[in-house]
Each structure stands twice: as C-alpha cells, then as structure tokens.
Coordinates of C-alpha atoms in Angstrom, one line a residue:
M1 CA -93.9 31.4 -5.9
S2 CA -91.1 30.6 -3.5
H3 CA -90.4 34.3 -3.2
L4 CA -94.0 35.0 -2.5
A5 CA -94.0 32.4 0.4
V6 CA -90.8 33.7 1.9
D7 CA -92.0 37.3 1.8
S8 CA -95.2 36.2 3.6
F9 CA -93.3 34.5 6.4
F10 CA -90.2 36.8 6.6
P11 CA -91.1 40.3 5.3
Q12 CA -87.9 41.6 7.1
W13 CA -85.8 39.7 4.6
K14 CA -86.9 42.0 1.7
I15 CA -86.8 39.0 -0.6
W16 CA -88.5 40.9 -3.5
T17 CA -85.5 43.2 -3.6
Q18 CA -83.3 40.1 -4.2
F19 CA -85.8 38.8 -6.8
L20 CA -84.7 41.7 -8.9
D21 CA -81.4 39.8 -9.6
R22 CA -83.6 37.3 -11.5
T23 CA -85.4 40.0 -13.4
T24 CA -82.2 41.8 -14.4
T25 CA -80.5 38.5 -15.5
A26 CA -83.5 37.8 -17.8
L27 CA -83.6 41.4 -19.1
R28 CA -79.9 41.1 -20.1
L29 CA -80.4 37.9 -22.0
D30 CA -83.7 38.9 -23.6
S31 CA -82.3 42.1 -25.1
L32 CA -80.2 40.0 -27.5
E33 CA -81.2 39.3 -31.0
A34 CA -80.3 35.7 -30.3
S35 CA -83.0 35.5 -27.5
Y36 CA -86.2 33.4 -27.9
P37 CA -89.8 33.4 -26.5
I38 CA -90.7 31.8 -23.2
E39 CA -92.9 29.4 -25.3
V40 CA -90.5 28.0 -27.8
E41 CA -90.6 25.0 -30.1
I42 CA -87.9 22.4 -29.7
H43 CA -86.6 20.7 -32.9
H44 CA -83.9 18.5 -31.4
A45 CA -83.7 16.7 -28.1
S46 CA -80.3 18.2 -27.3
E47 CA -81.8 21.7 -27.6
V48 CA -83.8 21.1 -24.4
D49 CA -80.8 21.7 -22.1
Q50 CA -80.1 25.1 -23.7
I51 CA -83.5 26.5 -22.8
F52 CA -83.0 25.8 -19.0
D53 CA -81.8 29.3 -18.7
A54 CA -82.8 32.9 -17.7
I55 CA -85.6 33.1 -20.3
S56 CA -87.5 30.0 -19.1
Y57 CA -86.9 30.5 -15.4
D58 CA -86.2 34.2 -14.7
K59 CA -88.2 35.9 -17.4
G60 CA -91.0 33.3 -16.8
A61 CA -91.0 34.2 -13.1
S62 CA -90.7 38.0 -13.8
V63 CA -93.7 38.2 -16.2
I64 CA -95.9 36.2 -13.6
R65 CA -94.7 38.7 -11.0
M66 CA -95.7 41.6 -13.3
L67 CA -99.1 40.1 -13.8
Q68 CA -99.6 39.6 -10.1
S69 CA -98.6 43.2 -9.4
Y70 CA -101.0 44.5 -12.1
L71 CA -104.0 42.4 -10.9
G72 CA -103.2 42.9 -7.2
A73 CA -102.1 40.2 -4.8
E74 CA -105.6 39.3 -3.6
R75 CA -107.3 39.1 -7.0
F76 CA -104.3 37.0 -8.3
Q77 CA -104.5 34.6 -5.4
K78 CA -108.2 34.0 -5.7
A79 CA -108.0 33.4 -9.4
M80 CA -105.0 31.0 -8.9
A81 CA -107.1 29.1 -6.4
S82 CA -109.9 28.7 -8.9
Y83 CA -107.4 27.5 -11.5
M84 CA -105.9 24.9 -9.1
K85 CA -109.4 23.6 -8.3
K86 CA -110.5 23.4 -11.9
Y87 CA -107.5 21.5 -13.1
A88 CA -106.7 19.4 -10.0
Y89 CA -105.6 15.8 -10.9
S90 CA -105.6 16.7 -14.6
N91 CA -103.4 18.4 -17.3
A92 CA -103.4 22.0 -18.2
K93 CA -101.7 24.2 -20.8
T94 CA -100.7 27.9 -20.7
E95 CA -103.9 29.1 -22.3
D96 CA -106.0 27.4 -19.6
L97 CA -104.3 29.5 -16.9
W98 CA -104.9 32.8 -18.8
A99 CA -108.5 31.8 -19.4
V100 CA -109.2 31.3 -15.7
L101 CA -107.3 34.5 -14.6
E102 CA -109.3 36.4 -17.2
K103 CA -112.7 35.0 -16.2
E104 CA -112.0 35.7 -12.5
T105 CA -110.6 39.2 -12.8
G106 CA -112.3 40.6 -15.9
E107 CA -108.9 41.8 -17.2
P108 CA -107.6 41.0 -20.8
V109 CA -105.1 38.5 -19.4
K110 CA -104.8 36.3 -22.5
D111 CA -104.0 39.1 -24.9
L112 CA -101.7 40.7 -22.4
M113 CA -99.7 37.6 -21.5
T114 CA -99.5 36.3 -25.0
T115 CA -97.4 39.4 -26.0
W116 CA -94.9 38.4 -23.3
T117 CA -94.7 34.6 -23.7
K118 CA -95.0 34.1 -27.5
Q119 CA -92.6 36.7 -28.7
K120 CA -89.0 37.3 -27.6
G121 CA -87.7 40.6 -26.2
Y122 CA -89.4 43.5 -24.3
P123 CA -89.9 47.2 -24.7
V124 CA -88.1 50.3 -23.5
I125 CA -90.6 53.0 -22.5
N126 CA -89.5 56.5 -23.5
A127 CA -90.9 59.0 -21.1
K128 CA -91.1 62.8 -21.9
I129 CA -92.7 65.4 -19.7
K130 CA -95.0 67.9 -21.4
G131 CA -97.0 70.2 -19.2
N132 CA -98.9 68.1 -16.7
D133 CA -98.5 64.9 -18.8
I134 CA -95.8 62.4 -19.3
E135 CA -95.9 61.2 -22.8
I136 CA -94.9 57.5 -23.1
E137 CA -93.9 55.5 -26.1
Q138 CA -92.8 51.9 -26.4
A139 CA -90.2 50.5 -28.7
Q140 CA -88.4 47.1 -28.6
F141 CA -85.2 47.3 -26.7
L142 CA -82.1 45.6 -28.1
L143 CA -78.6 45.9 -26.6
D144 CA -77.0 46.2 -30.0
G145 CA -78.8 49.5 -30.6
S146 CA -80.9 48.2 -33.5
S147 CA -84.7 48.7 -33.5
G148 CA -87.0 45.6 -33.3
S149 CA -90.6 45.5 -34.4
G150 CA -92.1 43.9 -31.3
T151 CA -95.0 45.6 -29.4
W152 CA -96.4 44.6 -26.1
I153 CA -99.4 45.2 -23.8
V154 CA -97.5 46.9 -21.0
P155 CA -98.8 47.3 -17.4
I156 CA -97.3 50.7 -16.6
T157 CA -97.0 51.9 -13.0
S158 CA -95.9 55.3 -11.9
G159 CA -95.2 56.7 -8.5
C160 CA -93.9 60.0 -7.1
G161 CA -93.3 61.9 -3.9
A162 CA -93.7 59.6 -0.9
Y163 CA -95.0 56.6 -3.0
D164 CA -98.5 57.1 -1.8
T165 CA -99.6 58.5 -5.2
Q166 CA -99.4 55.5 -7.6
K167 CA -101.1 55.2 -10.9
K168 CA -101.6 52.3 -13.3
L169 CA -102.1 52.3 -17.0
L170 CA -102.3 49.4 -19.5
L171 CA -100.4 50.6 -22.5
K172 CA -102.1 48.8 -25.4
L173 CA -100.8 51.0 -28.2
K174 CA -97.4 52.4 -29.2
R175 CA -98.1 55.7 -27.5
D176 CA -100.1 57.1 -24.6
K177 CA -99.9 59.6 -21.8
L178 CA -99.9 59.7 -18.0
V179 CA -101.5 62.7 -16.3
I180 CA -99.4 63.9 -13.3
G181 CA -100.6 66.5 -11.0
S182 CA -99.0 68.8 -8.4
Q183 CA -98.8 65.8 -6.0
C184 CA -95.5 64.8 -7.7
G185 CA -93.8 67.9 -6.3
D186 CA -92.7 71.3 -7.6
R187 CA -91.2 71.3 -11.0
K188 CA -89.3 74.6 -10.5
K189 CA -85.5 74.3 -10.3
G190 CA -84.6 73.1 -6.8
G191 CA -88.1 71.8 -6.2
N192 CA -88.9 68.3 -4.9
F193 CA -90.5 67.0 -8.1
F194 CA -89.8 63.5 -9.3
T195 CA -91.8 60.7 -10.9
K196 CA -90.7 57.1 -11.4
L197 CA -92.1 54.6 -13.9
N198 CA -92.2 50.9 -13.3
V199 CA -92.5 51.3 -9.5
N200 CA -90.4 48.8 -7.6
G201 CA -89.3 47.1 -10.8
T202 CA -92.4 44.8 -11.1
G203 CA -92.6 45.3 -14.8
F204 CA -90.5 43.5 -17.4
Y205 CA -89.3 46.6 -19.3
R206 CA -86.7 49.4 -19.4
V207 CA -87.5 53.1 -19.0
K208 CA -85.7 55.9 -20.7
Y209 CA -86.4 59.3 -19.2
D210 CA -85.9 62.7 -20.8
D211 CA -83.3 65.1 -19.3
E212 CA -85.7 66.8 -16.9
L213 CA -87.2 63.5 -15.5
A214 CA -83.7 62.0 -15.3
A215 CA -82.3 64.9 -13.3
A216 CA -85.3 64.8 -10.9
L217 CA -84.7 61.1 -10.3
Q218 CA -81.0 61.7 -9.7
N219 CA -82.0 64.3 -7.1
A220 CA -84.5 61.9 -5.5
L221 CA -81.7 59.3 -5.3
E222 CA -79.3 61.6 -3.6
T223 CA -81.9 62.9 -1.2
K224 CA -82.9 59.3 -0.3
K225 CA -86.5 59.4 -1.6
L226 CA -86.4 56.2 -3.6
S227 CA -87.2 52.7 -2.5
L228 CA -84.5 50.1 -2.6
M229 CA -86.1 48.4 -5.7
D230 CA -86.3 51.7 -7.5
K231 CA -82.6 52.5 -6.7
I232 CA -81.8 49.2 -8.5
G233 CA -84.2 49.9 -11.4
I234 CA -82.8 53.3 -12.4
V235 CA -79.2 52.1 -12.4
E236 CA -79.9 48.9 -14.3
D237 CA -81.9 50.8 -16.9
L238 CA -79.3 53.5 -17.5
Y239 CA -76.5 50.8 -17.6
A240 CA -78.4 48.9 -20.4
L241 CA -79.2 52.1 -22.2
S242 CA -75.5 53.1 -22.1
I243 CA -74.4 49.8 -23.6
A244 CA -77.0 50.2 -26.3
R245 CA -75.6 53.8 -26.8
Q246 CA -79.0 55.4 -26.1
Q247 CA -77.5 57.2 -23.2
T248 CA -73.9 58.4 -22.5
F249 CA -71.3 56.6 -20.5
A250 CA -70.7 59.9 -18.6
S251 CA -74.4 60.0 -17.5
L252 CA -74.0 56.4 -16.1
L253 CA -70.9 57.5 -14.1
H254 CA -72.8 60.5 -12.8
L255 CA -75.7 58.3 -11.7
L256 CA -73.3 55.8 -10.0
Y257 CA -71.7 58.5 -8.1
G258 CA -75.1 59.1 -6.4
Y259 CA -74.8 55.7 -4.7
R260 CA -71.6 56.5 -2.9
G261 CA -73.3 56.5 0.6
E262 CA -75.4 53.4 -0.1
A263 CA -75.3 50.6 2.5
D264 CA -77.9 48.1 1.3
Y265 CA -76.7 44.7 0.1
S266 CA -79.3 44.2 -2.7
V267 CA -78.6 47.7 -4.2
L268 CA -74.8 47.3 -3.9
S269 CA -74.8 43.9 -5.4
H270 CA -76.3 45.5 -8.6
I271 CA -73.9 48.4 -8.4
N272 CA -71.0 45.9 -8.1
T273 CA -72.2 44.1 -11.3
V274 CA -72.2 47.5 -13.1
T275 CA -68.8 48.6 -11.8
T276 CA -67.2 45.3 -12.8
S277 CA -68.5 45.7 -16.3
I278 CA -67.4 49.4 -16.4
A279 CA -63.9 48.5 -15.3
K280 CA -63.6 45.8 -18.0
I281 CA -64.9 47.9 -20.9
S282 CA -62.9 51.1 -20.0
A283 CA -59.7 49.1 -20.1
D284 CA -60.4 48.4 -23.7
A285 CA -62.2 51.6 -24.7
T286 CA -60.1 54.2 -23.0
P287 CA -56.9 52.7 -21.6
A288 CA -55.5 56.1 -20.7
L289 CA -58.6 56.8 -18.5
A290 CA -59.0 53.2 -17.1
G291 CA -57.0 53.9 -14.0
D292 CA -58.9 57.0 -13.1
I293 CA -62.2 55.2 -13.7
K294 CA -61.2 52.4 -11.4
Q295 CA -60.3 55.0 -8.7
L296 CA -63.8 56.5 -9.1
L297 CA -65.4 53.1 -8.7
I298 CA -63.3 52.5 -5.6
K299 CA -64.5 55.9 -4.2
I300 CA -68.1 54.8 -4.7
L301 CA -67.7 51.4 -2.9
L302 CA -65.1 52.3 -0.2
S303 CA -67.2 54.0 2.4
P304 CA -69.6 51.0 3.1
A305 CA -66.7 48.6 2.9
E306 CA -64.7 50.5 5.5
K307 CA -67.8 50.7 7.8
L308 CA -68.2 46.9 7.6
G309 CA -64.4 46.1 7.8
W310 CA -63.1 42.6 7.6
D311 CA -64.3 41.3 10.9
P312 CA -67.9 40.2 11.7
K313 CA -69.8 42.3 14.2
K314 CA -72.1 41.1 16.9
G315 CA -75.8 41.5 16.1
E316 CA -75.3 42.6 12.5
S317 CA -78.0 41.6 10.0
H318 CA -77.7 38.7 7.6
L319 CA -77.6 41.2 4.7
D320 CA -74.5 42.9 6.2
V321 CA -72.9 39.4 6.5
M322 CA -73.5 39.0 2.7
L323 CA -72.4 42.5 1.9
R324 CA -69.0 42.3 3.5
P325 CA -67.4 39.7 1.1
L326 CA -69.1 41.4 -1.9
L327 CA -67.5 44.7 -1.2
L328 CA -64.0 43.4 -0.2
T329 CA -63.9 41.2 -3.3
A330 CA -64.9 44.2 -5.5
L331 CA -62.2 46.4 -4.0
V332 CA -59.6 43.7 -4.5
Q333 CA -60.6 43.3 -8.2
L334 CA -60.5 47.0 -8.7
G335 CA -56.9 47.0 -7.4
H336 CA -57.4 48.8 -4.1
G337 CA -54.0 48.5 -2.5
K338 CA -55.0 48.7 1.2
T339 CA -57.6 46.0 0.8
I340 CA -55.3 43.7 -1.1
N341 CA -52.5 44.1 1.5
E342 CA -54.9 43.3 4.3
G343 CA -56.2 40.3 2.5
V344 CA -52.7 39.0 2.0
R345 CA -51.8 39.6 5.6
R346 CA -54.8 37.6 6.9
F347 CA -54.1 34.8 4.4
N348 CA -50.5 34.4 5.6
I349 CA -51.8 34.0 9.2
F350 CA -54.5 31.6 7.9
T351 CA -51.9 29.3 6.2
R352 CA -50.1 28.9 9.5
D353 CA -53.3 28.5 11.6
R354 CA -56.4 27.3 9.7
S355 CA -58.7 27.9 12.7
T356 CA -57.8 31.6 13.0
S357 CA -60.7 33.9 13.5
L358 CA -59.0 36.5 11.3
L359 CA -60.2 34.7 8.1
P360 CA -63.7 33.2 8.5
P361 CA -65.3 31.5 5.5
D362 CA -67.2 34.6 4.4
T363 CA -64.1 36.7 3.7
R364 CA -61.8 34.0 2.4
K365 CA -62.7 34.7 -1.3
A366 CA -61.5 38.3 -1.0
A367 CA -58.2 37.2 0.7
Y368 CA -57.6 34.4 -1.9
L369 CA -58.2 36.9 -4.7
A370 CA -55.8 39.4 -3.0
V371 CA -53.1 36.7 -3.0
M372 CA -53.6 36.0 -6.7
Q373 CA -53.1 39.7 -7.6
N374 CA -49.4 39.2 -6.7
V375 CA -48.8 35.7 -8.1
S376 CA -46.5 35.1 -11.1
S377 CA -44.5 32.2 -12.4
S378 CA -41.4 33.6 -10.6
N379 CA -43.4 34.4 -7.4
R380 CA -45.8 31.4 -6.9
S381 CA -45.8 30.8 -3.2
G382 CA -49.3 32.2 -2.8
Y383 CA -50.6 30.0 -5.7
D384 CA -48.9 26.9 -4.2
A385 CA -50.5 27.7 -0.8
L386 CA -53.9 27.9 -2.4
R387 CA -53.4 24.6 -4.3
K388 CA -52.5 23.0 -1.0
I389 CA -55.7 24.3 0.6
Y390 CA -57.7 22.9 -2.4
K391 CA -56.1 19.5 -2.1
E392 CA -56.3 19.2 1.7
S393 CA -59.6 20.8 2.6
A394 CA -62.3 18.4 3.7
E395 CA -65.0 21.0 3.0
G396 CA -66.5 20.7 -0.5
E397 CA -67.6 24.4 -0.5
E398 CA -64.1 25.5 0.4
R399 CA -62.5 23.4 -2.3
L400 CA -64.9 24.9 -4.9
Q401 CA -64.2 28.5 -3.6
V402 CA -60.4 28.0 -4.1
L403 CA -60.9 26.3 -7.5
G404 CA -62.8 29.4 -8.7
I405 CA -59.8 31.6 -7.8
L406 CA -56.9 29.6 -9.3
S407 CA -57.3 31.1 -12.8
S408 CA -57.8 34.7 -11.5
C409 CA -54.3 35.8 -12.4
R410 CA -52.6 38.0 -15.0
D411 CA -49.6 35.7 -15.3
K412 CA -50.0 33.6 -18.5
G413 CA -48.0 30.7 -17.2
I414 CA -50.1 30.4 -14.0
V415 CA -53.4 30.7 -16.0
L416 CA -52.3 27.9 -18.3
E417 CA -51.2 25.7 -15.4
S418 CA -54.7 26.2 -13.8
L419 CA -56.6 25.5 -17.0
N420 CA -54.7 22.3 -17.6
L421 CA -55.8 21.1 -14.1
I422 CA -59.2 20.5 -15.9
F423 CA -57.6 17.4 -17.6
S424 CA -56.1 16.1 -14.4
N425 CA -57.5 14.0 -11.6
E426 CA -57.5 17.0 -9.3
V427 CA -60.6 18.5 -10.8
R428 CA -63.9 16.6 -11.3
N429 CA -65.5 17.2 -14.7
Q430 CA -68.6 18.7 -13.2
D431 CA -66.5 21.3 -11.4
A432 CA -64.5 22.5 -14.5
Y433 CA -66.8 25.4 -15.2
I434 CA -66.0 26.9 -11.7
L435 CA -62.3 27.1 -12.6
L436 CA -63.2 28.7 -16.0
R437 CA -65.3 31.4 -14.2
G438 CA -62.1 33.0 -12.6
I439 CA -60.4 33.9 -15.9
Q440 CA -59.7 37.6 -16.1
P441 CA -59.8 39.8 -19.3
E442 CA -56.0 40.2 -19.1
A443 CA -55.7 36.4 -19.7
R444 CA -58.3 36.1 -22.5
E445 CA -55.8 35.6 -25.3
I446 CA -53.9 32.8 -23.6
S447 CA -57.3 31.2 -22.6
W448 CA -58.7 31.4 -26.1
N449 CA -55.5 29.8 -27.6
W450 CA -55.7 27.1 -25.0
L451 CA -59.3 26.4 -25.9
K452 CA -58.5 26.1 -29.6
E453 CA -55.6 23.9 -29.1
N454 CA -57.5 21.6 -26.7
W455 CA -60.9 21.7 -28.4
E456 CA -60.9 18.1 -29.5
L457 CA -60.0 16.8 -26.1
I458 CA -62.6 19.2 -24.5
S459 CA -65.4 17.9 -26.8
K460 CA -64.6 14.3 -25.9
T461 CA -64.2 14.9 -22.1
F462 CA -67.2 17.2 -21.7
P463 CA -70.1 15.8 -23.8
G464 CA -73.5 17.4 -24.0
I465 CA -74.4 20.8 -22.4
S466 CA -71.3 21.0 -20.2
V467 CA -69.2 21.9 -23.2
A468 CA -71.2 25.2 -23.5
N469 CA -69.4 26.4 -20.2
F470 CA -66.1 26.7 -22.1
V471 CA -67.8 29.0 -24.6
K472 CA -69.8 31.0 -22.0
N473 CA -66.7 31.8 -19.8
I474 CA -64.1 32.6 -22.4
V475 CA -65.8 34.1 -25.5
P476 CA -67.4 37.2 -23.7
L477 CA -64.1 38.3 -22.3
F478 CA -63.4 39.9 -25.8
T479 CA -64.6 43.3 -27.0
S480 CA -63.7 43.5 -30.7
N481 CA -65.5 42.6 -34.0
E482 CA -62.3 41.1 -35.3
K483 CA -62.2 38.6 -32.4
A484 CA -65.9 37.8 -32.9
A485 CA -65.2 37.0 -36.5
E486 CA -62.2 34.8 -35.5
I487 CA -64.2 32.9 -32.9
S488 CA -67.1 32.5 -35.4
N489 CA -64.7 31.1 -38.0
F490 CA -63.2 28.6 -35.6
F491 CA -66.5 27.2 -34.5
A492 CA -68.0 27.2 -38.1
T493 CA -66.9 23.6 -38.6
C494 CA -67.5 22.2 -35.1
T495 CA -70.7 23.7 -33.7
K496 CA -73.1 21.2 -32.1
P497 CA -76.8 21.7 -31.2
E498 CA -75.8 21.5 -27.5
F499 CA -74.0 24.9 -27.5
E500 CA -75.2 26.5 -30.7
R501 CA -77.5 29.0 -29.0
T502 CA -75.0 29.7 -26.3
L503 CA -72.3 30.5 -28.9
K504 CA -74.6 32.8 -30.8
Q505 CA -75.6 34.7 -27.7
N506 CA -72.0 35.1 -26.6
L507 CA -70.7 36.2 -30.0
E508 CA -73.5 38.8 -30.0
N509 CA -72.3 40.0 -26.6
V510 CA -68.8 40.4 -28.0
R511 CA -70.1 42.6 -30.8
I512 CA -72.3 44.6 -28.4
S513 CA -69.2 45.3 -26.2
A514 CA -67.2 46.3 -29.3
R515 CA -69.9 48.8 -30.2
W516 CA -70.1 50.1 -26.6
A517 CA -66.4 50.6 -26.4
E518 CA -66.4 52.5 -29.7
G519 CA -69.1 54.8 -28.3
I520 CA -67.2 55.4 -25.1
R521 CA -64.0 56.3 -27.2
S522 CA -65.8 58.9 -29.2
E523 CA -67.7 60.5 -26.3
P524 CA -66.6 64.1 -25.9
G525 CA -65.8 65.4 -22.4
L526 CA -65.6 62.0 -20.7
A527 CA -62.1 62.6 -19.2
Q528 CA -63.4 65.9 -17.7
T529 CA -66.5 64.1 -16.2
V530 CA -64.2 61.5 -14.6
R531 CA -61.9 64.2 -13.2
E532 CA -64.8 66.3 -11.8
L533 CA -66.3 63.3 -10.1
L534 CA -62.9 62.3 -8.6
D535 CA -62.5 65.8 -7.3
K536 CA -65.9 65.9 -5.7
P537 CA -66.1 65.6 -1.9

C-alpha cells in the first residue's frame, strides 16, 4: 500500500518498477521445496521470527498487487473502502477480506486467492504459438528442476505492439489458449511481431516462451519496444529457468547482451544481480571460461558506467545518483582494472583529506572494495586504513559501510582477522551480519572452517534468530553436493528451531547451484557463444 501511495503522489519516481525487487525476491524464495504458504501454522514460538521473510512480506504484497491489477485500480479501491467500513473497530480474518472483494466485484476472489495464500510455490506458464493462438499451460515451478503438483487460478495478462492491445484471461485449468490477432505485428522473419505475457510483472508467476516467441521478445528488447518492467521480467524469468535447467546458460548470456545499452537504474539493478550470480557460478562450473564470461559481463555494464563516471553531475535524476555506485561496485567486483585503479586513486586522496569532493558518500563503497582487491597479509596498508576509518568515523552509516567491506578479500589471513572482529568490542552484536555479508566465494572454505570451530561461541553470543545470519551468509557460497552433505552432517546435532528453516532453504540453494553448474559444464557450444558475444561490436 505504501507503493500505491507513493506512486499516486510521485508518478515520476516509477516506484512500481522498484517494487519488482520485492516480487523477484519472493519468487526466488518461493521456488524452493523448503518454502511455505503465506498462511502458515506455527508450532513453536521461536518459529515466528523465521516467517518474517520474503514470503510473508514480499509474496504477500505481490499477490495483493496481482489481485489489484486483475480487478482494476478503481474496483479494488472501492471494494477495499467497503471492507474498511464493514470491519472498522473490530477484528477480521483473511476470508473476510476475500468475501467483501468478491461481493463488490463479482469476481471469484476467494477461490482465486486461496490458491495463492494456502499453498506454497507458484506456476511457470509455458507459452507456445500455434497459428493465431498462444497455447498456455501451467506447471509448478521449482528451482531444483523437479515438478510439483500445485495448480493455481492465474490472472494472465498479455500485451503486444505498443502496449495498447492488452488482454486478460483467468487461467482456471491446466491449459488454455490466448487468441492473438494481426495487431501483434507481422510474424514473418524480420517483422515487428512480439507478444509479452504477464505485462509489467504484475502477476506472481514465471513465463517460458517457445523459440519463436523468445526470439521476437529479444528483438523487441533490442529495438526498445519493451516497458522497463517487462525488461526486468524477461531477464528474471530466463535467469530462473536457466538455474532450473529449463533453458540454456547460453540463451541467458544472449539475452543479457541485449541490455548493453541500458541506462535505467531499476533494470540495471536486476541485471547486476544476475551478472553477480553468473560470475560466481561460472568460476565453479567452467573455470577456463570464467575470465571471458567476466569480460562479457563488463562489456554489458561498462557503457552506462562510463557515461555516469565517478563524479556527480548537476541536475541528474535521483535514479542516476543511485545507479552510479551500483555500476562502479559491479565493475570492481568483476575485476575491471581501470575502475579498480581509479577507486584506489580516489581512496588514497580521501585518506589524506576526508572532506575531498573526489569521494562523496555515494561512491565510497566502490572505492573501498577496489582497495580490498589488492589487500593481503603482506600488503595490508589499505585494510588498516579502512579499519582506521571504521574506528574514527562519527557517522553510523559510514561505519556500517566499511564493516561490510572488511571481509571482502581473497586473502585468508585478512578474512579470518575480520571474522574474529565479531567477538571483539569493535563490532556490536547486532552489526555482525553486515560483516558476514562481505565474504567472497574465494574465502568460503576458510569462513566455513571458522564457523565450525567457533560454533559454540557463536551460539552463545548470538541467541535467537540472529544466529541464522551465520548460516545465511556462509552456506550459500558453496556449489557442490559434497559440501551440502558436509554442512548438513555438521548441523545434524546442533540445529535449533530458530534457524532450522533457514538452514534447510540454504542447503537447498547449494544443491540447486551444484545442479546448475553441472548443466553449464555439459552445455555444448558455450565457449563459442561467449567468444561470439565478446567479438560483437
């Protein structure tokens, strides 16, 4: 509802585009076998903390958004007003809300919403073109590639051409079809045909297109015909389908290449999440190709980063202000030499003059990370300088920013030194998770060994839900079934209700990553795809 209000007051902020961050976070968590329904029974008081997560908040918000989009903003608002009036100064439960919305709109709200709140997961809609129809079929989507038995009542939207031809369909069965006419463009090779399901990402589901529909969408992306939200939707869907091995890794790289001229913050923040994941998985799946894949990812992000540069520009939008640090940080993490060198240069000036305009708060994270790329036990001046900033800064925000960087290092000695700060007076208990967030995949073994050795102390120092942060930040750095088994064995005797669900979800993510890496390794022609994309203008 806060997004609804902000959009009403400040439409120029494009807040619904940023809301998609919520939806994609929920879609990722809800595609795990270890997910759970929005309406869930609690058997132990300590389980309550664990359900304050992306299912309760982000999936909850997303399915309400889907309902509002299906009913239409005006009908939804009128029905909500009736509900508020009816239950003012009294209690209400979920069913009461559906009953009022159903009565006011005449739509099967209760049946529809029950499929989304009382069962976990969501569907992938398989779309195939046949003549003038698009045949659609739903199946439960699971990231581990298995097939679930869930079925949903799905509000399907489709749009094409200039978005002025939109259709709605309530998919109540496993299969149905959408009729598309000539208004969606010419289907001949080189024509302007395309059709997009789940317009602007208001539905809580994935879409898998057949080859013809996918190629038409790639063309629509490259000829700038898609809305910002649909640009996000197609890459998020293909990314998830690639992890589940329902689409190839090569097709994901091809699609990403179509975003190389993109300049919008919301779109690029999603591209950045995907590129970070690709860089991590390719290092394990295809070490020989990992360097080339990183170069390809740099090629996609470099142009908008160079346009923005390091220095703020007069009159730029707030979205550009947010985009600058995102891109600079991404390039540093991908190992882009020029960006790293510039970050280090600015940092060195900053250590001598804290009020320099060369390193305003927005770009400090990128510079700090650049410094950490070169830090080692024998070359620790940059690390010591960052520790000094952490100790001396009067700004809480700045201290936390530095804390999140201290473990972002490949050097095992430095990583251990940083992790041990958690037990010192330098780091408050409630800030420990921020330090854990910086751990890089290269330091996962040392971090895991540290966790095992210190588990007893960690359990005592961090009671309740905060202990889950140690699991959440270290376990998913791994991508092998052997490691998942080792971690599972270690926790077999010391699992507590406070982090049981978190452990289960993160172990599942390790196994999913292992399966994805295996698929990438066995993909024919991947090296050729990477080379072709690198050679493209």
